[in-house]
Coordinates of C-alpha atoms in Angstrom, one line a residue:
M1 CA -99.0 31.0 27.0
A2 CA -99.1 29.4 23.6
E3 CA -100.1 25.9 23.4
T4 CA -97.8 23.1 22.4
S5 CA -97.4 19.5 22.5
G6 CA -95.4 17.8 25.4
G7 CA -93.3 16.3 22.8
E8 CA -92.4 19.8 21.3
H9 CA -91.8 21.1 24.7
L10 CA -89.3 18.3 25.0
A11 CA -87.7 18.9 21.8
R12 CA -87.3 22.8 22.4
M13 CA -85.4 22.0 25.8
L14 CA -83.1 19.5 23.6
Q15 CA -82.5 22.5 21.2
S16 CA -81.4 24.8 24.1
E17 CA -79.0 22.2 25.1
G18 CA -77.1 22.2 21.6
V19 CA -78.6 18.8 20.7
E20 CA -78.3 18.4 17.0
R21 CA -79.2 14.6 16.6
V22 CA -81.4 12.0 18.3
F23 CA -81.1 8.4 17.3
G24 CA -84.2 6.2 17.2
I25 CA -87.1 4.8 15.0
I26 CA -90.3 6.7 14.6
D27 CA -93.7 5.9 15.8
G28 CA -97.2 7.4 16.3
T29 CA -96.8 7.3 20.0
Y30 CA -94.3 10.3 19.9
F31 CA -95.2 11.8 16.9
G32 CA -95.3 15.2 18.7
F33 CA -91.7 14.8 20.0
Y34 CA -90.2 13.7 16.5
S35 CA -92.2 15.9 14.4
A36 CA -90.9 18.9 16.4
L37 CA -87.5 17.6 16.2
H38 CA -87.8 17.7 12.6
R39 CA -89.2 21.3 12.4
L40 CA -86.7 22.5 14.6
G41 CA -83.7 21.2 12.5
I42 CA -82.5 18.6 14.8
E43 CA -81.8 15.6 12.5
I44 CA -83.4 11.9 13.5
V45 CA -81.1 9.4 12.4
T46 CA -83.1 5.9 12.2
P47 CA -81.6 2.6 12.4
R48 CA -83.4 -0.6 11.9
H49 CA -83.7 -1.7 15.6
E50 CA -83.8 0.3 18.8
T51 CA -81.0 -1.4 20.6
S52 CA -78.8 0.2 17.7
A53 CA -80.2 3.7 18.5
A54 CA -78.7 3.5 22.0
H55 CA -75.2 2.4 20.7
M56 CA -75.3 5.0 18.1
A57 CA -76.1 7.6 20.9
G58 CA -73.4 6.1 23.1
A59 CA -70.6 6.2 20.4
Y60 CA -71.5 9.4 19.3
A61 CA -71.5 11.0 22.7
R62 CA -68.0 9.2 23.6
L63 CA -66.3 10.7 20.3
T64 CA -67.6 14.0 20.3
G65 CA -68.2 14.9 24.3
R66 CA -71.7 15.7 23.7
L67 CA -74.6 14.4 24.9
G68 CA -76.1 11.3 22.8
V69 CA -79.8 11.2 22.7
C70 CA -82.0 8.0 21.7
M71 CA -85.6 7.4 21.9
A72 CA -88.0 4.6 21.5
S73 CA -91.8 3.9 21.6
N74 CA -93.7 2.3 24.4
G75 CA -93.9 -1.5 24.8
P76 CA -91.9 -3.2 22.2
G77 CA -89.7 -0.2 21.2
V78 CA -88.6 0.2 24.9
A79 CA -87.9 -3.4 25.2
N80 CA -85.8 -3.7 22.2
L81 CA -84.0 -0.5 23.6
L82 CA -83.3 -2.2 26.9
P83 CA -79.9 -4.3 25.7
G84 CA -78.4 -1.0 24.6
L85 CA -79.0 0.8 27.6
V86 CA -77.5 -1.8 29.6
V87 CA -74.4 -1.7 27.8
E88 CA -74.1 1.9 27.4
Q89 CA -74.7 2.6 31.4
A90 CA -71.8 0.0 31.8
E91 CA -69.5 1.7 29.4
G92 CA -70.0 4.9 31.2
N93 CA -71.4 6.9 28.2
R94 CA -73.6 10.2 28.3
V95 CA -76.9 8.8 26.8
L96 CA -80.4 10.3 27.4
A97 CA -82.9 8.1 26.6
I98 CA -86.6 9.3 26.0
T99 CA -89.7 6.8 25.8
S100 CA -93.1 7.2 25.1
A101 CA -95.5 5.3 27.3
R102 CA -99.4 4.4 27.4
R103 CA -101.7 7.0 28.9
P104 CA -101.3 7.4 32.7
A105 CA -105.1 6.0 33.2
I106 CA -103.8 2.6 32.6
M107 CA -100.3 2.2 33.7
Y108 CA -98.2 3.1 36.6
P109 CA -99.7 0.7 37.9
D110 CA -100.7 -1.4 34.8
R111 CA -104.5 -1.6 35.2
G112 CA -104.3 -5.2 33.9
G113 CA -104.7 -6.2 30.2
A114 CA -103.2 -3.0 28.9
Y115 CA -102.1 -3.4 25.3
Q116 CA -98.0 -2.7 24.9
C117 CA -97.8 -2.0 28.5
F118 CA -95.0 -3.0 31.1
D119 CA -93.1 -1.1 33.8
Q120 CA -90.7 0.5 31.7
A121 CA -89.7 3.3 34.2
G122 CA -89.2 0.5 36.8
V123 CA -87.0 -1.7 34.5
I124 CA -84.9 1.1 33.4
G125 CA -84.5 2.5 36.8
R126 CA -82.7 -0.4 37.6
I127 CA -80.3 0.3 34.9
A128 CA -79.9 4.1 34.6
K129 CA -77.9 6.5 36.9
W130 CA -81.5 8.4 36.8
N131 CA -84.8 7.7 35.8
A132 CA -88.5 9.3 36.0
A133 CA -91.7 8.8 34.6
V134 CA -93.8 12.0 33.9
P135 CA -97.2 12.1 35.4
T136 CA -98.7 15.3 34.1
F137 CA -97.8 17.7 31.4
E138 CA -97.1 20.5 34.3
R139 CA -94.0 18.4 35.2
I140 CA -92.4 17.8 31.9
A141 CA -90.2 20.7 32.1
E142 CA -89.2 20.1 35.7
L143 CA -88.4 16.4 35.3
M144 CA -86.6 17.4 31.8
R145 CA -84.5 19.6 33.8
K146 CA -83.6 17.0 36.2
A147 CA -82.7 14.5 33.6
L148 CA -80.6 17.1 31.8
R149 CA -78.8 17.8 35.2
A150 CA -78.2 14.1 35.8
C151 CA -76.8 13.7 32.3
W152 CA -74.2 16.1 33.2
D153 CA -73.6 15.2 36.9
G154 CA -70.8 13.1 37.9
R155 CA -69.9 9.9 36.2
P156 CA -71.8 9.9 32.7
G157 CA -74.2 7.2 32.1
V158 CA -77.7 6.4 30.9
V159 CA -80.6 8.8 32.1
H160 CA -84.3 8.0 31.0
L161 CA -87.3 10.0 30.8
D162 CA -90.6 8.2 30.2
V163 CA -93.5 10.3 28.8
P164 CA -97.2 9.2 28.1
E165 CA -98.2 9.2 24.4
T166 CA -101.2 11.5 25.6
L167 CA -98.9 14.0 27.0
M168 CA -96.3 13.8 23.9
N169 CA -99.1 14.3 21.4
G170 CA -101.6 16.5 23.3
K171 CA -101.7 20.2 23.1
F172 CA -101.3 22.3 26.2
K173 CA -100.5 25.5 27.7
A174 CA -96.9 25.6 28.0
P175 CA -94.8 27.6 30.7
I176 CA -91.8 30.0 29.8
Q177 CA -89.0 27.8 28.9
W178 CA -86.0 28.4 31.3
K179 CA -82.5 28.9 29.8
R180 CA -79.8 26.2 30.3
E181 CA -77.8 28.3 32.8
Q182 CA -80.8 28.9 34.8
Y183 CA -81.2 25.1 35.8
R184 CA -77.5 23.4 35.7
G185 CA -74.1 24.4 36.0
S186 CA -71.7 23.9 32.9
A187 CA -68.4 24.7 34.5
P188 CA -66.3 21.3 35.3
L189 CA -65.4 20.7 38.8
P190 CA -61.6 22.3 39.5
P191 CA -59.2 20.5 41.9
P192 CA -58.4 22.1 45.4
V193 CA -54.9 23.9 45.1
E194 CA -53.6 22.0 48.2
H195 CA -54.3 18.5 46.3
V196 CA -52.7 19.6 43.2
E197 CA -49.6 20.8 45.3
R198 CA -49.4 17.7 47.4
A199 CA -49.8 15.3 44.1
A200 CA -47.0 17.3 42.3
Q201 CA -44.7 17.0 45.3
W202 CA -45.3 13.3 45.6
L203 CA -45.1 12.8 41.8
L204 CA -41.6 14.7 41.6
D205 CA -39.9 12.8 44.7
A206 CA -40.8 9.4 43.3
S207 CA -38.0 7.5 41.6
A208 CA -40.8 5.6 39.3
P209 CA -44.0 7.3 39.0
M210 CA -46.7 6.1 36.5
I211 CA -50.0 7.3 35.3
H212 CA -53.2 5.0 34.9
A213 CA -55.7 6.8 32.9
G214 CA -59.3 5.7 32.5
S215 CA -62.7 6.7 30.6
G216 CA -62.9 9.8 32.7
V217 CA -59.7 11.4 30.5
V218 CA -61.9 10.5 27.4
H219 CA -65.0 12.2 28.7
A220 CA -62.9 15.2 30.0
Q221 CA -61.3 15.2 26.5
A222 CA -58.0 15.7 28.6
F223 CA -55.8 14.3 25.7
A224 CA -53.3 17.1 25.7
E225 CA -53.1 17.7 29.3
L226 CA -52.4 14.2 29.8
E227 CA -49.6 13.9 27.3
R228 CA -48.0 17.3 29.1
V229 CA -48.2 15.8 32.3
A230 CA -46.7 12.5 31.4
T231 CA -43.8 14.5 29.4
L232 CA -43.2 16.8 32.3
L233 CA -42.7 13.6 34.8
H234 CA -41.3 11.4 32.3
A235 CA -43.9 9.0 33.4
P236 CA -45.1 6.0 31.6
V237 CA -48.8 5.5 31.0
T238 CA -51.0 2.5 31.3
T239 CA -54.8 2.8 30.6
S240 CA -57.9 0.8 31.2
W241 CA -59.1 -1.0 28.3
A242 CA -61.9 1.5 27.3
A243 CA -58.9 4.1 27.6
R244 CA -56.8 2.9 25.2
G245 CA -55.3 5.5 22.9
V246 CA -55.6 8.5 25.2
L247 CA -51.9 8.8 24.7
P248 CA -51.0 7.9 21.2
E249 CA -49.1 4.6 21.1
T250 CA -46.4 6.3 19.1
S251 CA -45.1 7.9 22.3
P252 CA -42.3 6.1 24.2
L253 CA -44.3 7.0 27.3
S254 CA -47.3 4.7 26.1
I255 CA -47.7 1.2 27.5
P256 CA -50.4 -0.1 25.4
M257 CA -52.9 -2.5 26.9
P258 CA -52.0 -5.4 24.9
H259 CA -48.5 -5.6 26.5
V260 CA -50.0 -7.4 29.3
K261 CA -47.0 -8.5 31.3
L262 CA -45.3 -5.0 30.6
N263 CA -48.1 -3.5 32.3
H264 CA -47.7 -5.7 35.3
K265 CA -43.9 -4.8 35.3
V266 CA -44.5 -0.9 35.0
R267 CA -47.4 -1.1 37.9
N268 CA -45.0 -3.3 40.2
E269 CA -42.0 -1.1 39.7
S270 CA -43.7 2.1 40.3
D271 CA -43.7 3.8 43.6
A272 CA -46.2 6.5 43.0
V273 CA -49.1 6.3 40.7
L274 CA -51.6 8.9 39.3
I275 CA -54.8 7.2 38.8
L276 CA -57.3 9.4 36.4
G277 CA -61.0 8.7 36.0
S278 CA -60.9 5.0 36.7
R279 CA -62.4 2.6 39.0
V280 CA -59.6 0.2 38.7
G281 CA -61.9 -2.7 38.0
E282 CA -61.7 -5.9 37.0
T283 CA -59.9 -5.6 33.7
D284 CA -57.3 -3.4 35.5
W285 CA -56.7 -6.4 37.9
W286 CA -58.5 -4.6 40.8
G287 CA -55.2 -2.7 41.4
K288 CA -54.1 -5.6 43.3
P289 CA -50.8 -7.5 43.9
P290 CA -49.4 -9.4 42.2
Y291 CA -50.3 -7.4 39.2
W292 CA -49.8 -3.8 41.0
R293 CA -47.2 -3.1 43.8
D294 CA -48.4 -3.4 47.6
P295 CA -50.3 -0.3 48.3
A296 CA -48.2 0.1 51.2
Q297 CA -45.2 0.6 48.9
Q298 CA -46.8 2.7 46.1
R299 CA -48.3 6.2 47.0
T300 CA -51.5 6.5 45.0
V301 CA -53.2 9.9 44.0
Q302 CA -56.7 9.1 42.4
V303 CA -58.5 11.8 40.7
D304 CA -62.3 11.1 39.7
I305 CA -65.2 13.4 38.8
D306 CA -67.2 11.0 40.9
A307 CA -66.6 10.7 44.6
A308 CA -68.0 7.2 44.7
M309 CA -65.2 6.0 42.6
L310 CA -62.3 7.2 44.7
G311 CA -60.7 4.5 46.6
L312 CA -63.4 2.0 45.7
N313 CA -60.7 -1.0 44.7
K314 CA -57.4 0.4 45.4
P315 CA -56.7 2.5 48.4
A316 CA -56.1 6.1 47.6
D317 CA -53.6 8.1 49.8
L318 CA -54.8 11.0 47.8
A319 CA -58.4 11.2 46.9
V320 CA -59.2 14.0 44.6
Q321 CA -62.9 14.8 43.3
A322 CA -62.5 17.1 40.1
D323 CA -62.5 17.3 36.5
A324 CA -59.5 15.4 35.0
K325 CA -58.8 17.8 32.4
L326 CA -58.7 20.8 35.0
F327 CA -56.6 18.7 37.4
L328 CA -54.0 17.7 34.8
A329 CA -53.8 21.6 33.3
A330 CA -53.1 22.8 37.1
L331 CA -50.8 19.9 38.0
A332 CA -48.8 20.7 34.7
E333 CA -48.6 24.2 35.5
R334 CA -47.1 23.5 38.9
L335 CA -44.5 20.7 37.2
E336 CA -43.3 23.2 34.5
G337 CA -39.5 23.9 35.3
A338 CA -39.5 21.9 38.5
P339 CA -36.3 19.7 38.9
I340 CA -36.8 16.2 39.1
A341 CA -33.6 14.4 40.9
T342 CA -34.6 10.8 39.5
L343 CA -34.6 11.9 35.9
D344 CA -32.0 9.8 34.6
E345 CA -33.5 6.8 36.4
R346 CA -36.6 7.4 34.7
R347 CA -35.5 7.7 31.5
R348 CA -33.5 4.4 31.8
R349 CA -36.7 2.7 32.9
V350 CA -38.6 4.1 29.9
E351 CA -36.1 3.0 27.7
G352 CA -36.1 -0.4 29.1
Y353 CA -39.7 -0.7 28.8
G354 CA -39.4 0.5 24.9
R355 CA -37.2 -2.3 24.5
T356 CA -39.8 -4.9 25.8
R357 CA -42.5 -3.3 23.6
A358 CA -40.2 -3.8 20.6
Q359 CA -39.9 -7.5 21.5
D360 CA -43.1 -8.2 22.1
R361 CA -44.3 -6.8 18.7
A362 CA -41.6 -8.7 16.9
G363 CA -42.9 -11.8 18.4
W364 CA -46.6 -10.9 17.2
D365 CA -45.4 -10.0 14.1
K366 CA -43.9 -13.2 13.2
A367 CA -47.8 -14.4 12.5
L368 CA -47.5 -11.9 9.4
A369 CA -45.3 -14.2 7.7
D370 CA -48.1 -16.8 7.3
T371 CA -49.8 -16.3 4.0
A372 CA -51.7 -19.5 4.1
E373 CA -55.5 -19.5 3.0
P374 CA -57.8 -19.1 4.7
M375 CA -56.2 -16.4 6.5
N376 CA -54.3 -16.0 9.7
P377 CA -56.5 -13.3 11.5
A378 CA -53.1 -11.5 12.6
H379 CA -53.1 -10.0 9.1
I380 CA -56.6 -8.1 9.5
G381 CA -55.9 -5.5 12.2
A382 CA -52.4 -5.2 10.6
I383 CA -53.8 -4.2 7.3
C384 CA -56.6 -2.0 8.5
D385 CA -53.9 -0.3 10.7
E386 CA -51.9 0.4 7.3
M387 CA -54.9 1.5 5.2
F388 CA -57.1 3.3 7.2
P389 CA -56.2 7.1 8.0
P390 CA -54.7 7.5 11.5
E391 CA -57.8 9.4 12.5
S392 CA -60.5 6.7 11.5
V393 CA -62.4 5.2 14.3
L394 CA -61.7 1.5 14.7
V395 CA -64.5 -0.4 16.3
A396 CA -63.5 -3.7 17.6
D397 CA -66.8 -5.8 18.3
G398 CA -66.0 -8.5 20.9
G399 CA -64.9 -12.0 21.2
N400 CA -61.7 -13.3 19.3
A401 CA -62.3 -10.7 16.8
A402 CA -61.7 -8.0 19.2
V403 CA -58.5 -9.6 20.5
W404 CA -56.8 -9.9 17.2
A405 CA -58.0 -6.3 16.2
M406 CA -56.2 -5.0 19.5
F407 CA -53.0 -6.9 19.3
Y408 CA -52.4 -5.7 15.7
H409 CA -53.7 -2.1 15.5
R410 CA -52.1 0.9 17.1
A411 CA -53.9 3.9 18.3
R412 CA -51.9 6.9 16.6
V413 CA -54.7 9.4 17.6
P414 CA -56.6 9.9 20.9
N415 CA -60.3 8.7 21.3
R416 CA -60.4 6.7 18.2
I417 CA -61.2 3.1 19.6
L418 CA -64.7 1.7 20.3
S419 CA -65.7 -1.4 21.7
T420 CA -67.7 -2.8 24.9
F421 CA -64.9 -3.1 27.1
R422 CA -66.7 -3.4 30.3
F423 CA -69.8 -5.6 28.9
G424 CA -68.2 -7.4 25.9
M425 CA -71.8 -7.2 24.0
L426 CA -71.2 -9.0 20.7
G427 CA -73.0 -7.1 17.8
A428 CA -72.8 -3.7 19.4
G429 CA -69.9 -2.6 17.3
M430 CA -72.4 -2.8 14.2
A431 CA -74.0 0.2 15.5
Q432 CA -71.1 2.0 17.3
A433 CA -69.6 1.9 13.9
L434 CA -72.7 4.2 12.7
G435 CA -72.8 6.3 15.6
A436 CA -68.9 7.0 15.0
A437 CA -69.6 7.9 11.5
V438 CA -72.2 10.3 12.2
A439 CA -69.9 11.9 15.2
L440 CA -66.8 12.2 12.7
P441 CA -67.9 12.0 9.2
Q442 CA -64.5 13.1 7.6
A443 CA -62.8 9.7 7.9
P444 CA -63.9 6.2 7.2
V445 CA -64.8 4.2 10.0
C446 CA -63.4 0.5 10.2
C447 CA -65.5 -2.0 12.2
I448 CA -63.7 -5.6 12.9
I449 CA -66.5 -8.2 13.7
G450 CA -66.9 -11.7 13.8
D451 CA -69.6 -13.5 11.8
G452 CA -71.6 -14.6 14.8
A453 CA -71.7 -10.8 16.2
F454 CA -72.4 -9.5 12.5
G455 CA -75.4 -11.9 12.7
F456 CA -77.0 -10.2 15.7
H457 CA -77.4 -6.8 13.5
P458 CA -76.6 -7.3 9.8
Q459 CA -79.7 -4.9 8.8
E460 CA -77.5 -1.8 10.1
V461 CA -75.6 -2.1 6.8
E462 CA -79.0 -0.6 5.1
T463 CA -78.9 2.2 7.7
A464 CA -75.2 2.9 6.8
V465 CA -76.4 3.1 2.9
R466 CA -79.3 5.0 3.6
N467 CA -77.6 7.8 5.5
R468 CA -74.6 7.9 3.4
L469 CA -72.2 6.7 6.2
Q470 CA -68.9 5.4 5.5
V471 CA -68.3 2.3 7.4
I472 CA -66.3 -0.6 6.3
W473 CA -67.2 -3.8 8.2
I474 CA -64.5 -6.4 8.1
V475 CA -66.1 -9.8 9.1
L476 CA -64.0 -12.6 10.4
C477 CA -65.8 -15.6 9.2
D478 CA -64.7 -19.0 10.9
R479 CA -68.2 -20.3 11.0
Q480 CA -68.1 -20.9 15.0
W481 CA -68.5 -19.3 18.1
G482 CA -64.7 -19.2 18.5
M483 CA -63.9 -18.2 22.0
V484 CA -66.7 -20.5 23.3
K485 CA -65.5 -23.3 21.4
M486 CA -61.9 -22.8 22.6
N487 CA -63.2 -22.9 26.1
Q488 CA -65.3 -26.4 25.5
Q489 CA -62.2 -27.9 24.1
F490 CA -60.3 -27.5 27.1
M491 CA -63.1 -28.2 29.5
L492 CA -63.8 -31.5 27.3
R493 CA -60.7 -33.0 26.0
P494 CA -57.7 -30.8 27.3
F495 CA -54.9 -33.0 26.2
K496 CA -56.0 -33.6 22.9
T497 CA -56.8 -29.8 22.7
M498 CA -53.2 -29.2 23.7
L499 CA -51.7 -31.6 21.4
F500 CA -53.7 -31.0 18.2
K501 CA -54.9 -27.5 18.7
K502 CA -58.4 -28.6 17.9
L503 CA -61.0 -31.6 18.6
D504 CA -62.6 -33.5 15.6
E505 CA -65.9 -32.5 14.2
H506 CA -69.0 -33.1 16.5
E507 CA -66.6 -33.3 19.5
T508 CA -67.9 -30.0 20.8
I509 CA -71.3 -28.7 21.7
K510 CA -73.5 -26.4 19.2
A511 CA -70.3 -24.2 18.7
D512 CA -70.6 -24.6 14.9
L513 CA -72.3 -22.3 12.5
G514 CA -73.3 -22.3 8.9
E515 CA -72.0 -20.0 6.3
I516 CA -73.8 -16.4 5.5
R517 CA -72.1 -14.8 2.4
F518 CA -72.0 -11.4 4.1
D519 CA -70.6 -9.7 0.8
L520 CA -73.5 -10.7 -1.1
L521 CA -75.9 -9.7 1.7
A522 CA -74.2 -6.4 1.9
Q523 CA -74.5 -5.9 -2.0
S524 CA -78.4 -6.7 -1.6
M525 CA -78.7 -3.6 0.7
G526 CA -76.8 -1.4 -1.7
A527 CA -73.5 -1.5 0.0
F528 CA -70.1 -2.5 -1.4
G529 CA -69.2 -6.2 -0.8
E530 CA -66.4 -8.6 -1.4
R531 CA -64.7 -11.5 -0.3
A532 CA -61.2 -12.2 0.5
S533 CA -59.1 -15.2 2.1
S534 CA -55.7 -14.2 1.8
P535 CA -53.8 -10.9 2.8
A536 CA -53.3 -9.9 -0.8
Q537 CA -57.2 -10.3 -1.6
L538 CA -57.9 -8.4 1.6
R539 CA -55.5 -5.6 0.8
A540 CA -57.1 -4.9 -2.6
A541 CA -60.7 -5.3 -1.3
V542 CA -60.0 -2.6 1.5
Q543 CA -58.4 -0.3 -1.3
R544 CA -61.6 -0.7 -3.5
A545 CA -64.1 -0.2 -0.4
L546 CA -62.3 2.9 0.7
E547 CA -62.2 4.3 -3.1
N548 CA -65.9 3.3 -3.2
G549 CA -66.5 6.1 -0.5
G550 CA -69.6 4.7 1.2
A551 CA -70.7 1.6 3.3
G552 CA -69.0 -1.7 2.6
V553 CA -68.5 -5.1 3.9
I554 CA -65.5 -7.5 3.4
H555 CA -66.3 -11.3 4.1
V556 CA -62.8 -12.6 5.1
D557 CA -62.2 -16.1 5.5
V558 CA -59.9 -17.2 8.3
D559 CA -58.5 -20.3 9.5
P560 CA -60.9 -21.6 12.2
V561 CA -58.1 -23.0 14.2
K562 CA -55.8 -20.2 14.3
H563 CA -58.7 -17.9 15.1
M564 CA -59.3 -19.7 18.3
W565 CA -55.8 -19.6 19.4
A566 CA -55.6 -15.5 19.7
P567 CA -52.8 -14.0 21.5
G568 CA -53.3 -13.2 25.1
L569 CA -56.0 -15.4 26.1
I570 CA -54.3 -16.7 29.2
H571 CA -54.2 -13.3 30.4
F572 CA -58.0 -12.7 29.7
K573 CA -58.7 -16.1 31.7
K574 CA -56.6 -14.9 34.9
M575 CA -58.1 -11.4 34.8
H576 CA -61.2 -13.4 35.6
E577 CA -59.7 -14.9 38.9
E578 CA -59.2 -12.9 42.3
P579 CA -55.7 -11.9 42.2
A580 CA -53.6 -14.4 44.5
G581 CA -52.4 -11.2 46.5
S582 CA -55.7 -10.2 47.7

């Protein structure tokens, strides 16, 4: 057996898994690991903060269907990584975190007084889907195999392996490396034939079938199969927030998420629903009346790779543990050419939904006639929708900026919208945009973000410049915590808020911010930077940023009052309440 470091052993196992990139900040505590990655031709993409490494890995995994790997050094590095891991686990992205730890002689348990030492495995173990601390070199390969199995088993999420610095960097006699097929399966889980048959019959017999798609469709990369089944059934498709765009919103069968009341209508009129890769959680209104039809009147087929999700929040009349792509492919084969007695009724219903969509859009687009300065935020999503290529990734960071982006952007290509839909993490979009640009470098990435959120990780603009990533951040600048301020106004002086749309200065609590010139900040890091306060200026700035070909930041002055009154906020508030029909 040849001598090798523990870090090199890990790197070679990642290489055999087909890993091409690892996200993280270099540190001497795992030199044996990252130096081996470098030698083996695995690219190390280094952000300016470990939290960003986790978000980059998560975005990369979600967009490519591959494993996203991030790393962090013991103590403060791991502490910085934690917020990112919390978010990526909540979002269900396939992320493997490899961290260094202090030597076994002084931690697990902490001897007391050890430098840069805390219970890393214990803390992350409360977050991750699987987690282990390596005690000896002899167990590195075994525990790494378990980690890699966990990465691909069931619902995606965060997997963590903690390796002491003495094992990362020390030289040991290495055992023979196993091949990937020797320690984990790679074939997706097929559905039982009888389940496909029963689901097909129920959906064919229904008068108003529908499909509800969640992130499982994204992770299975089942976009073509979903579109085929929806077309064969002539069934409308709603999605979870995180699965928005799995069916192009140009399709007449698509019921985009911003059409909230229409979503409720579709779900109440449906007598049979096919749920794919979704827990039907809070942002899906728990699958309960009055937002969904009474389950006794709505046959439900639920398909999920994770058996624990089946019937979790909404009763499933047929629970199918299977890969969404394989299930849809088998279902499509069964549906091909099958007669549908209620086809005319389905067509009339879908045409009615289309008219409602058009009416909603016409109402929202009235805001685009407002050309006052500072800008109405409605223009930002609309202009980005118009000027970025359809295959560009849109990152909607959070807060009111994300709401405006969602209402005025239309998904035309599957899996091109990123956000933290389940966690609402401000600032995560800074690094999600970087991960998107690494994953899909053929098109520019657009990130719509508020000035408060941009301030969490502004230094990552330099990461884009250094790595030649074409990310353009559109920063909505209203110099306030807009969503929080709106809530305060209704809590403090509701009648005045309704009458004047705002309160006077100093009538709210610490909700205002000072100005940062984000365009100049970008220029100081070598990126394109420009300021805009009108739709015409923004359109010109986006054009110049795209022509520049690299990283860019556009500081957009938006009307602070109009920005607070984002569309659909009443639905967001109601979503947080337990449905009355529970």
